[in-house]
Amino acid sequence: MDDRKLTPEEKWERATLANNFIFYKVMRNHPEACKHLLEILLKVKIEQIDMHNEEAMEVDPEAKGIRLDVFVKDIGRMYDVELQVTDTKELPERARYYQGLMDLDSLKAGQKYKELCDSHVIFICLEDVFHNGLPVCTFENICIEDGKTKLGDRAYKHFFYAEACAKMVKDEEVRSFFEFLISNRAGNGFTSDLKDFVTDAKHNMQWRHQFMTWERQRAYDFDDGMIAGKQEKAVEAAQNAIALGLTPQQISQITGLSLKEVQKLADELKAIKA
């Protein structure tokens, strides 16, 4: 069933760790689980974990206000973990933008650039973003001319494709995590803990209310976007019809625009040509 046809209540009942809202709540409220996930995905040892506050990282009132899904600080390193359910065709640009925000948060006034933390943006993807058959794609800046000289800016972007990771990754614990993410069937101790955390999250009435509000707002935004899209197509069709010499009455009937709207478009096109 198309997820968009489900009510917010039905979505809540079906939600697993593969739901953005649940993933965010589980990782933020169970720092040790988030820490362990980062350690097994990146093969690092994290000394301490410091969750960023829940507010969006507002850098500039005119800039895009975004909330990094799970923004974590370690000694000398920063991590942003994102669960990506669909391929929005802009993940590389988003990774770049998020990394810039992390750098701004990392460097305080008067500090030297050398004091920037290593930054890792991690996308856990349910769809294959790069279509290259790889379970994991890690990027860092490298010289184009020789293909091997590293810039050394310590900025890394990691993309994990869940389905491929569940089948191809050799590390059993990593593979088990992605199997759980896809199927909601827990295996080892870590995924068993995650399943318990998901269950606890869904019993939290405050979070349930937040989810319902969030889903309803998303539905309103989607409907507004559909209306705006239809209006834009109607205007474009009317402009083409005006160019073809159709009468305002004919154009109004074809597009659904009012005669007043059609006449206004005709006047605007005439002014452009004048």
Backbone as numpy.savetxt, mean C-alpha at the origin, in Angstrom:
# Nx Ny Nz CAx CAy CAz Cx Cy Cz
-16.38 -14.87 -4.38 -17.23 -13.66 -4.38 -16.35 -12.41 -4.38
-16.76 -11.43 -5.20 -16.04 -10.17 -5.26 -16.05 -9.51 -3.89
-14.85 -9.19 -3.38 -14.73 -8.61 -2.04 -15.51 -7.30 -1.92
-15.65 -6.57 -3.04 -16.35 -5.29 -3.00 -17.85 -5.46 -2.75
-18.39 -6.67 -3.00 -19.81 -6.92 -2.80 -20.14 -7.33 -1.37
-19.11 -7.58 -0.57 -19.32 -7.96 0.81 -19.63 -6.74 1.67
-20.44 -6.93 2.69 -20.68 -5.85 3.65 -19.46 -5.73 4.56
-19.30 -4.59 5.25 -18.18 -4.47 6.20 -18.19 -5.59 7.24
-19.39 -5.99 7.68 -19.49 -7.07 8.68 -18.97 -8.38 8.10
-19.32 -8.69 6.85 -18.86 -9.92 6.21 -17.34 -9.89 6.00
-16.82 -8.73 5.64 -15.38 -8.59 5.46 -14.65 -8.83 6.78
-15.22 -8.32 7.86 -14.60 -8.51 9.18 -14.57 -9.99 9.56
-15.67 -10.68 9.31 -15.75 -12.10 9.65 -14.74 -12.91 8.85
-14.49 -12.53 7.61 -13.59 -13.28 6.73 -12.13 -12.84 6.85
-11.89 -11.74 7.53 -10.54 -11.15 7.56 -9.53 -12.09 8.21
-8.35 -12.16 7.59 -7.22 -12.93 8.11 -6.03 -11.98 8.22
-4.85 -12.54 8.45 -3.65 -11.69 8.49 -3.40 -11.04 7.13
-3.98 -11.59 6.07 -3.81 -11.03 4.73 -4.69 -9.82 4.50
-5.39 -9.37 5.52 -6.16 -8.14 5.46 -5.30 -7.00 6.00
-5.22 -5.89 5.27 -4.36 -4.78 5.66 -4.60 -4.31 7.10
-5.85 -4.16 7.46 -6.20 -3.64 8.78 -5.74 -4.61 9.88
-6.02 -5.89 9.71 -5.64 -6.90 10.69 -4.12 -7.01 10.78
-3.44 -7.01 9.63 -1.98 -7.09 9.61 -1.38 -5.94 10.41
-1.89 -4.74 10.17 -1.39 -3.55 10.85 -1.59 -3.65 12.36
-2.79 -4.05 12.77 -3.09 -4.13 14.20 -2.24 -5.20 14.89
-2.09 -6.35 14.25 -1.31 -7.44 14.84 0.15 -7.03 14.99
0.74 -6.48 13.94 2.16 -6.14 13.98 2.44 -4.98 14.95
1.56 -4.00 14.98 1.79 -2.86 15.87 1.62 -3.23 17.33
0.69 -4.12 17.62 0.38 -4.43 19.01 1.11 -5.66 19.54
1.89 -6.28 18.68 2.73 -7.40 19.11 4.14 -7.18 18.54
4.88 -6.23 19.13 6.20 -5.86 18.60 7.16 -7.03 18.46
7.09 -8.00 19.36 8.00 -9.14 19.27 7.72 -9.98 18.02
6.44 -10.08 17.65 6.08 -10.80 16.42 6.59 -10.04 15.20
6.43 -8.72 15.23 6.93 -7.88 14.14 8.45 -7.99 14.04
9.11 -7.96 15.17 10.57 -8.08 15.22 11.02 -9.41 14.64
10.33 -10.48 15.03 10.71 -11.81 14.54 10.47 -11.93 13.03
9.38 -11.34 12.55 9.10 -11.38 11.12 10.20 -10.68 10.34
10.60 -9.50 10.80 11.69 -8.77 10.14 12.98 -9.59 10.16
13.26 -10.23 11.26 14.50 -11.00 11.39 14.53 -12.18 10.43
13.42 -12.89 10.27 13.44 -14.06 9.38 13.38 -13.66 7.91
12.71 -12.53 7.61 12.63 -12.09 6.22 13.96 -11.53 5.72
14.62 -10.72 6.55 15.84 -10.03 6.13 17.12 -10.70 6.61
16.96 -11.77 7.37 18.14 -12.50 7.90 19.03 -11.55 8.70
18.43 -10.82 9.62 19.17 -9.89 10.48 18.81 -10.17 11.94
19.65 -9.67 12.82 19.35 -9.73 14.25 19.04 -8.31 14.71
17.84 -8.11 15.22 17.41 -6.79 15.66 17.61 -6.68 17.17
18.37 -5.68 17.58 18.71 -5.53 19.00 17.53 -5.03 19.82
16.85 -4.02 19.30 15.67 -3.51 20.00 14.71 -2.97 18.96
13.46 -2.88 19.34 12.44 -2.43 18.39 11.68 -1.26 18.98
11.50 -0.24 18.18 10.80 0.97 18.61 9.77 1.32 17.55
8.49 1.11 17.87 7.42 1.40 16.93 7.20 2.90 16.82
7.08 3.38 15.59 6.75 4.79 15.38 5.31 5.02 15.83
4.99 6.26 16.18 3.61 6.54 16.60 2.64 6.29 15.46
1.35 6.18 15.80 0.34 5.76 14.83 -0.06 6.85 13.85
0.29 8.10 14.15 -0.15 9.17 13.28 0.58 9.12 11.94
-0.06 9.70 10.92 0.60 9.81 9.62 1.84 10.67 9.77
2.86 10.36 9.01 4.10 11.15 9.06 3.91 12.41 8.22
3.39 13.44 8.82 3.14 14.68 8.10 4.44 15.46 7.96
4.91 15.59 6.74 6.17 16.28 6.49 5.90 17.71 6.04
4.87 17.89 5.25 4.55 19.19 4.68 3.03 19.24 4.53
2.38 20.34 4.93 0.93 20.42 4.80 0.45 20.22 3.36
1.30 20.57 2.39 0.91 20.44 0.99 1.26 19.06 0.43
2.05 18.29 1.18 2.50 16.99 0.67 1.44 15.93 0.93
1.64 14.77 0.33 0.73 13.65 0.55 0.88 13.17 2.00
-0.19 13.17 2.75 -0.13 12.64 4.11 -0.36 11.14 4.06
0.61 10.36 4.43 0.47 8.91 4.38 0.82 8.33 5.74
0.33 7.14 5.98 0.71 6.44 7.19 1.50 5.21 6.77
2.76 5.14 7.18 3.53 3.95 6.91 2.91 2.81 7.72
2.65 1.69 7.07 1.90 0.61 7.72 2.50 0.23 9.07
3.72 -0.28 9.09 4.39 -0.59 10.34 5.80 -0.03 10.25
6.03 1.08 10.94 7.30 1.79 10.86 8.09 1.48 12.13
9.23 0.80 11.96 10.00 0.28 13.09 11.42 0.82 13.06
11.93 1.18 14.24 13.32 1.63 14.35 14.13 0.60 15.13
15.34 0.35 14.66 16.32 -0.48 15.34 17.54 0.41 15.54
18.56 -0.07 16.21 19.78 0.72 16.38 20.48 0.86 15.03
20.42 2.06 14.46 21.08 2.32 13.18 20.32 1.87 11.96
19.08 1.34 12.16 18.30 0.86 11.02 16.82 1.22 11.20
16.15 1.41 10.07 14.72 1.69 10.10 14.02 0.77 9.10
12.81 0.35 9.45 12.07 -0.58 8.60 10.63 -0.09 8.43
10.15 -0.17 7.21 8.72 0.05 6.95 8.19 -1.23 6.34
7.20 -1.85 6.99 6.63 -3.10 6.50 5.23 -2.83 5.96
5.01 -3.15 4.71 3.72 -2.91 4.06 3.14 -4.23 3.56
1.88 -4.49 3.87 1.17 -5.60 3.25 0.44 -5.06 2.03
0.73 -5.61 0.86 0.14 -5.11 -0.37 -0.75 -6.19 -0.99
-2.05 -5.99 -0.90 -3.00 -7.00 -1.36 -3.10 -7.03 -2.88
-3.08 -5.86 -3.52 -3.17 -5.78 -4.98 -1.99 -4.99 -5.54
-1.67 -5.24 -6.80 -0.61 -4.49 -7.48 -1.20 -3.20 -8.03
-0.88 -2.09 -7.40 -1.43 -0.80 -7.80 -0.63 -0.15 -8.93
0.39 -0.84 -9.42 1.24 -0.36 -10.53 2.07 0.86 -10.15
2.20 1.13 -8.86 3.00 2.28 -8.44 3.85 1.95 -7.21
4.05 0.66 -6.96 4.79 0.28 -5.76 6.23 0.76 -5.75
6.96 0.73 -6.89 8.33 1.26 -6.86 8.36 2.74 -6.46
7.42 3.52 -6.99 7.38 4.94 -6.65 6.98 5.14 -5.18
6.06 4.31 -4.71 5.68 4.40 -3.30 6.85 4.07 -2.39
7.61 3.04 -2.78 8.78 2.66 -1.98 9.77 3.82 -1.91
9.95 4.49 -3.03 10.86 5.65 -3.07 10.35 6.76 -2.15
9.06 7.03 -2.21 8.46 8.09 -1.40 8.56 7.77 0.09
8.23 6.53 0.45 8.30 6.13 1.85 9.72 6.22 2.38
10.68 5.83 1.53 12.08 5.88 1.97 12.49 7.33 2.26
12.01 8.25 1.44 12.30 9.67 1.67 11.74 10.15 3.00
10.52 9.72 3.32 9.91 10.10 4.59 10.69 9.53 5.77
11.14 8.30 5.62 11.92 7.68 6.69 13.23 8.44 6.91
13.86 8.87 5.83 15.11 9.62 5.95 14.89 10.94 6.68
13.79 11.61 6.35 13.48 12.88 7.01 13.25 12.67 8.50
12.64 11.55 8.84 12.40 11.25 10.25 13.70 10.86 10.95
14.62 10.26 10.20 15.87 9.75 10.77 16.86 10.85 11.10
16.95 11.87 10.23 17.99 12.89 10.38 17.44 14.15 11.06
17.96 14.45 12.20 17.52 15.63 12.93 18.37 16.84 12.54
17.87 18.02 12.86 18.59 19.26 12.54 20.00 19.23 13.14
20.98 19.57 12.31 22.36 19.63 12.78 23.13 18.33 12.63
22.42 17.23 12.34 23.12 15.96 12.17 23.75 15.88 10.78
24.79 15.07 10.66 25.46 14.86 9.38 24.75 13.76 8.60
24.90 13.83 7.26 24.23 12.83 6.42 24.71 11.42 6.74
25.95 11.29 7.19 26.49 9.98 7.54 25.71 9.34 8.69
24.98 10.18 9.41 24.23 9.68 10.56 22.86 9.13 10.16
22.54 9.19 8.87 21.30 8.58 8.41 21.30 7.09 8.74
20.15 6.58 9.15 20.03 5.14 9.41 19.96 4.36 8.09
20.35 3.10 8.14 20.03 2.20 7.03 18.51 2.16 6.95
17.96 2.20 5.74 16.50 2.15 5.63 16.06 0.98 4.75
15.05 0.28 5.22 14.51 -0.88 4.50 13.01 -0.71 4.33
12.55 -0.62 3.09 11.12 -0.62 2.80 10.77 -2.03 2.33
9.81 -2.65 3.00 9.47 -4.05 2.74 8.02 -4.15 2.30
7.80 -4.64 1.10 6.44 -4.90 0.61 6.20 -6.40 0.62
5.20 -6.83 1.36 4.76 -8.22 1.33 3.56 -8.26 0.39
3.76 -8.80 -0.79 2.78 -8.69 -1.88 2.01 -9.99 -2.10
0.70 -9.88 -2.28 -0.12 -11.04 -2.61 -0.20 -11.24 -4.12
0.29 -10.28 -4.90 0.36 -10.41 -6.35 1.80 -10.25 -6.80
2.13 -10.88 -7.94 3.48 -10.81 -8.49 3.67 -9.46 -9.16
4.48 -8.62 -8.56 4.65 -7.24 -9.03 5.54 -7.16 -10.27
6.63 -7.93 -10.29 7.62 -7.79 -11.36 7.53 -8.90 -12.42
6.72 -9.91 -12.18 6.48 -10.98 -13.15 7.79 -11.61 -13.67
8.71 -11.83 -12.74 9.99 -12.44 -13.14 10.21 -13.81 -12.51
9.18 -14.30 -11.83 9.27 -15.64 -11.26 10.04 -15.74 -9.96
10.57 -14.63 -9.47 11.36 -14.66 -8.24 10.48 -14.48 -7.01
10.74 -15.23 -5.94 9.96 -15.05 -4.72 10.31 -13.75 -3.99
11.57 -13.33 -4.12 12.04 -12.12 -3.44 12.83 -11.25 -4.42
12.56 -9.97 -4.44 13.35 -9.01 -5.24 13.84 -7.92 -4.29
15.17 -7.78 -4.20 15.78 -6.77 -3.34 16.53 -5.77 -4.21
16.32 -4.49 -3.94 16.93 -3.44 -4.76 17.79 -2.51 -3.92
18.93 -2.11 -4.51 19.74 -1.02 -3.97 20.32 -0.27 -5.16
20.80 0.94 -4.93 21.29 1.77 -6.03 22.68 1.32 -6.48
22.77 1.01 -7.78 24.02 0.52 -8.38 24.33 1.32 -9.64
25.60 1.54 -9.92 26.05 2.27 -11.10 25.55 1.60 -12.38
24.89 2.36 -13.22 24.36 1.82 -14.48 25.50 1.45 -15.43
26.56 2.26 -15.44 27.64 2.07 -16.42 28.40 0.75 -16.25
28.71 0.37 -15.01 29.47 -0.88 -14.86 28.65 -2.01 -14.24
27.44 -1.66 -13.75 26.55 -2.69 -13.23 26.98 -3.33 -11.93
28.00 -2.78 -11.27 28.46 -3.42 -10.03 28.85 -2.45 -8.91
29.21 -1.22 -9.28 29.61 -0.26 -8.24 28.38 0.22 -7.48
28.36 -0.05 -6.18 27.21 0.32 -5.36 27.33 1.76 -4.89
26.21 2.45 -4.87 26.19 3.83 -4.39 26.52 3.89 -2.90
26.09 2.89 -2.17 26.40 2.85 -0.74 25.57 3.79 0.10
24.35 4.11 -0.36 23.49 5.01 0.42 22.70 4.27 1.50
22.85 2.96 1.54 22.24 2.11 2.57 20.70 2.20 2.57
20.16 2.34 1.36 18.70 2.37 1.19 18.30 1.13 0.40
17.45 0.31 0.98 17.09 -0.97 0.37 15.58 -1.11 0.26
15.16 -1.73 -0.83 13.74 -1.99 -1.05 13.59 -3.49 -1.29
12.68 -4.11 -0.54 12.48 -5.55 -0.61 11.03 -5.86 -0.99
10.86 -6.71 -1.98 9.52 -7.12 -2.40 9.42 -8.65 -2.27
8.49 -9.10 -1.45 8.27 -10.54 -1.25 6.94 -10.92 -1.90
6.99 -11.88 -2.82 5.77 -12.35 -3.48 5.30 -13.59 -2.72
4.18 -13.46 -2.03 3.74 -14.47 -1.06 3.61 -15.87 -1.65
2.95 -16.01 -2.79 2.71 -17.34 -3.35 4.02 -18.04 -3.70
4.95 -17.30 -4.31 6.25 -17.89 -4.67 7.07 -18.21 -3.43
7.01 -17.33 -2.43 7.75 -17.57 -1.18 7.25 -18.83 -0.49
5.94 -19.06 -0.55 5.35 -20.23 0.10 5.79 -21.53 -0.56
6.23 -21.45 -1.82 6.62 -22.66 -2.56 8.13 -22.80 -2.74
8.84 -21.68 -2.89 10.22 -21.74 -3.35 11.28 -21.42 -2.31
10.93 -20.70 -1.26 11.93 -20.30 -0.27 12.37 -21.51 0.55
13.67 -21.65 0.75 14.20 -22.82 1.47 14.00 -22.73 2.98
14.07 -21.53 3.52 13.90 -21.35 4.97 12.49 -21.78 5.38
12.41 -22.81 6.22 11.12 -23.39 6.58 10.21 -22.41 7.31
10.79 -21.59 8.18 9.97 -20.65 8.95 9.40 -19.55 8.06
10.21 -19.08 7.11 9.73 -18.07 6.16 8.63 -18.67 5.29
8.89 -19.88 4.80 7.90 -20.55 3.95 6.58 -20.76 4.71
6.70 -21.16 5.98 5.51 -21.39 6.80 4.72 -20.09 7.01
5.43 -18.97 7.18 4.74 -17.69 7.35 3.90 -17.36 6.12
4.49 -17.52 4.93 3.75 -17.17 3.71 2.63 -18.16 3.42
2.82 -19.42 3.78 1.73 -20.40 3.65 0.55 -19.98 4.53
0.86 -19.52 5.75 -0.19 -19.06 6.66 -0.87 -17.81 6.11
-0.08 -16.89 5.57 -0.63 -15.64 5.03 -1.63 -15.94 3.92
-1.33 -16.93 3.09 -2.19 -17.26 1.95 -3.40 -18.10 2.37
-3.16 -19.10 3.22 -4.20 -20.09 3.51 -4.90 -19.92 4.85
-4.29 -19.16 5.76 -4.77 -18.99 7.13 -4.65 -20.28 7.94
-3.81 -21.20 7.48 -3.56 -22.44 8.22 -2.21 -22.33 8.91
-2.22 -22.39 10.24 -1.00 -22.22 11.02 -0.19 -23.51 11.03
1.14 -23.35 11.01 2.03 -24.50 11.05 2.88 -24.49 12.29
4.03 -23.80 12.21 4.98 -23.80 13.34 4.52 -22.88 14.47
5.35 -22.77 15.49 5.01 -21.96 16.65 4.74 -20.51 16.32
5.52 -19.93 15.39 5.36 -18.51 15.05 4.00 -18.26 14.40
3.64 -19.08 13.41 2.36 -18.87 12.73 1.19 -19.21 13.65
1.40 -20.13 14.58 0.36 -20.44 15.56 0.10 -19.23 16.45
1.18 -18.56 16.84 1.05 -17.33 17.63 0.32 -16.26 16.83
0.68 -16.12 15.55 0.04 -15.11 14.69 -1.45 -15.38 14.57
-1.81 -16.64 14.42 -3.24 -16.99 14.31 -3.99 -16.59 15.58
-3.36 -16.82 16.74 -3.98 -16.41 18.01 -4.12 -14.89 18.07
-3.10 -14.17 17.58 -3.14 -12.71 17.59 -4.26 -12.19 16.68
-4.46 -12.86 15.54 -5.54 -12.48 14.62 -6.89 -12.70 15.30
-7.04 -13.84 15.95 -8.29 -14.14 16.67 -8.57 -13.10 17.74
-7.55 -12.76 18.50 -7.69 -11.73 19.55 -8.09 -10.39 18.94
-7.48 -10.05 17.81 -7.77 -8.78 17.15 -9.24 -8.71 16.74
-9.77 -9.82 16.26 -11.15 -9.83 15.77 -12.17 -9.85 16.91
-11.69 -10.11 18.13 -12.56 -10.03 19.30 -12.51 -8.66 19.96
-11.67 -7.78 19.42 -11.53 -6.44 19.97 -12.62 -5.54 19.37
-13.58 -5.16 20.19 -14.74 -4.40 19.70 -14.37 -3.01 19.19
-13.37 -2.41 19.81 -12.93 -1.08 19.36 -12.34 -1.18 17.96
-11.51 -2.19 17.73 -10.91 -2.37 16.41 -11.97 -2.73 15.38
-12.96 -3.52 15.80 -14.06 -3.87 14.90 -14.78 -2.60 14.44
-15.05 -1.71 15.39 -15.71 -0.45 15.05 -14.84 0.38 14.11
-13.54 0.44 14.39 -12.62 1.17 13.51 -12.65 0.60 12.10
-12.66 -0.72 12.01 -12.68 -1.39 10.71 -13.95 -1.05 9.94
-15.10 -1.10 10.63 -16.37 -0.78 9.98 -16.36 0.64 9.44
-15.88 1.56 10.26 -15.81 2.97 9.84 -14.88 3.12 8.65
-13.72 2.47 8.72 -12.73 2.52 7.64 -13.31 1.96 6.34
-14.00 0.82 6.42 -14.58 0.18 5.23 -15.68 1.04 4.62
-16.50 1.63 5.47 -17.59 2.47 4.95 -17.03 3.70 4.25
-15.97 4.29 4.81 -15.35 5.45 4.18 -14.75 5.07 2.84
-14.12 3.89 2.78 -13.56 3.40 1.51 -14.67 3.23 0.48
-15.82 2.72 0.91 -16.95 2.53 0.00 -17.45 3.88 -0.52
-17.54 4.88 0.38 -17.97 6.22 -0.04 -16.97 6.80 -1.05
-15.69 6.65 -0.75 -14.66 7.18 -1.64 -14.72 6.50 -3.01
-14.98 5.18 -3.00 -15.09 4.43 -4.27 -16.27 4.93 -5.08
-17.42 5.10 -4.40 -18.62 5.59 -5.10 -18.40 6.99 -5.66
-17.75 7.86 -4.87 -17.46 9.21 -5.34 -16.56 9.17 -6.57
-15.59 8.26 -6.54 -14.68 8.11 -7.68 -15.40 7.62 -8.92
-16.34 6.69 -8.73 -17.13 6.18 -9.86 -17.96 7.30 -10.48
-18.58 8.10 -9.61 -19.40 9.22 -10.11 -18.54 10.22 -10.87
-17.38 10.54 -10.29 -16.46 11.48 -10.95 -15.98 10.94 -12.28
-15.72 9.63 -12.32 -15.26 9.00 -13.56 -16.32 9.05 -14.65
-17.57 8.78 -14.27 -18.67 8.83 -15.24 -18.86 10.25 -15.77
-18.75 11.24 -14.88 -18.89 12.63 -15.28 -17.80 13.01 -16.27
-16.57 12.57 -15.98 -15.44 12.88 -16.86 -15.64 12.28 -18.24
-16.13 11.03 -18.29 -16.38 10.38 -19.58 -17.50 11.07 -20.35
-18.52 11.52 -19.62 -19.64 12.22 -20.26 -19.17 13.53 -20.88
-18.33 14.26 -20.17 -17.79 15.53 -20.68 -16.94 15.28 -21.92
-16.11 14.24 -21.88 -15.25 13.93 -23.03 -16.10 13.55 -24.24
-17.16 12.75 -24.01 -18.05 12.36 -25.11 -18.76 13.58 -25.68
-19.18 14.49 -24.81 -19.86 15.71 -25.26 -18.93 16.57 -26.10
-17.68 16.71 -25.69 -16.71 17.50 -26.45 -16.51 16.91 -27.85
-16.43 15.59 -27.93 -16.29 14.94 -29.23 -17.52 15.15 -30.10
-18.69 15.07 -29.46 -19.94 15.25 -30.20 -20.09 16.68 -30.70
-19.65 17.65 -29.91 -19.68 19.06 -30.33 -18.80 19.24 -31.56
-17.62 18.62 -31.53 -16.68 18.72 -32.65 -17.27 18.10 -33.92
-18.13 17.09 -33.74 -18.76 16.43 -34.90 -19.98 17.19 -35.41
-20.40 18.23 -34.67 -21.50 19.07 -35.14 -22.88 18.65 -34.69
-22.97 17.78 -33.69 -24.28 17.38 -33.19 -24.94 18.54 -32.46
-26.27 18.54 -32.40 -26.99 19.61 -31.72 -26.88 19.43 -30.20
-27.04 20.52 -29.45 -27.02 20.40 -27.98 -28.04 19.39 -27.46
-29.23 19.36 -28.09 -30.26 18.42 -27.65 -29.80 16.97 -27.84
-29.20 16.68 -29.00 -28.70 15.33 -29.27 -27.60 14.94 -28.27
-26.70 15.88 -28.03 -25.57 15.61 -27.12 -26.07 15.36 -25.70
-27.08 16.13 -25.29 -27.65 15.97 -23.96 -28.27 14.58 -23.79
-28.97 14.13 -24.84 -29.60 12.81 -24.79 -28.56 11.69 -24.75
-27.48 11.86 -25.51 -26.43 10.83 -25.59 -25.64 10.72 -24.29
-25.27 11.86 -23.73 -24.34 11.88 -22.59 -25.00 11.94 -21.22
-26.26 12.41 -21.18 -26.91 12.57 -19.89 -26.62 13.91 -19.25
-25.80 14.75 -19.90 -25.52 16.09 -19.39 -26.71 16.99 -19.67
-26.88 18.01 -18.85 -27.98 18.95 -19.08 -27.64 19.84 -20.27
-28.68 20.46 -20.84 -28.47 21.38 -21.96 -27.55 22.53 -21.54
-27.70 22.99 -20.31 -26.86 24.07 -19.80 -25.39 23.66 -19.78
-25.13 22.41 -19.33 -23.75 21.91 -19.28 -23.16 21.77 -20.69
-23.99 21.28 -21.61 -23.53 21.11 -23.00 -23.21 22.46 -23.62
-24.09 23.44 -23.40 -23.87 24.78 -23.96 -22.60 25.41 -23.39
-22.36 25.19 -22.10 -21.15 25.73 -21.47 -19.90 25.13 -22.10
-19.92 23.81 -22.36 -18.78 23.14 -23.00 -18.57 23.68 -24.41
-19.69 23.90 -25.13 -19.61 24.43 -26.50 -18.99 25.83 -26.50
-19.39 26.66 -25.55 -18.83 28.01 -25.44 -17.34 27.97 -25.12
-16.94 27.05 -24.24 -15.53 26.92 -23.87 -14.68 26.49 -25.06
-15.20 25.54 -25.84 -14.46 25.07 -27.02 -14.36 26.17 -28.07
-15.45 26.96 -28.20 -15.45 28.06 -29.16 -14.41 29.12 -28.77
-14.32 29.39 -27.45 -13.36 30.38 -26.96 -11.92 29.92 -27.20
-11.68 28.62 -27.07 -10.33 28.08 -27.31 -9.92 28.26 -28.76
-10.89 28.06 -29.67 -10.60 28.14 -31.10 -10.51 29.58 -31.60
-11.09 30.51 -30.83 -11.14 31.92 -31.27 -9.75 32.53 -31.34
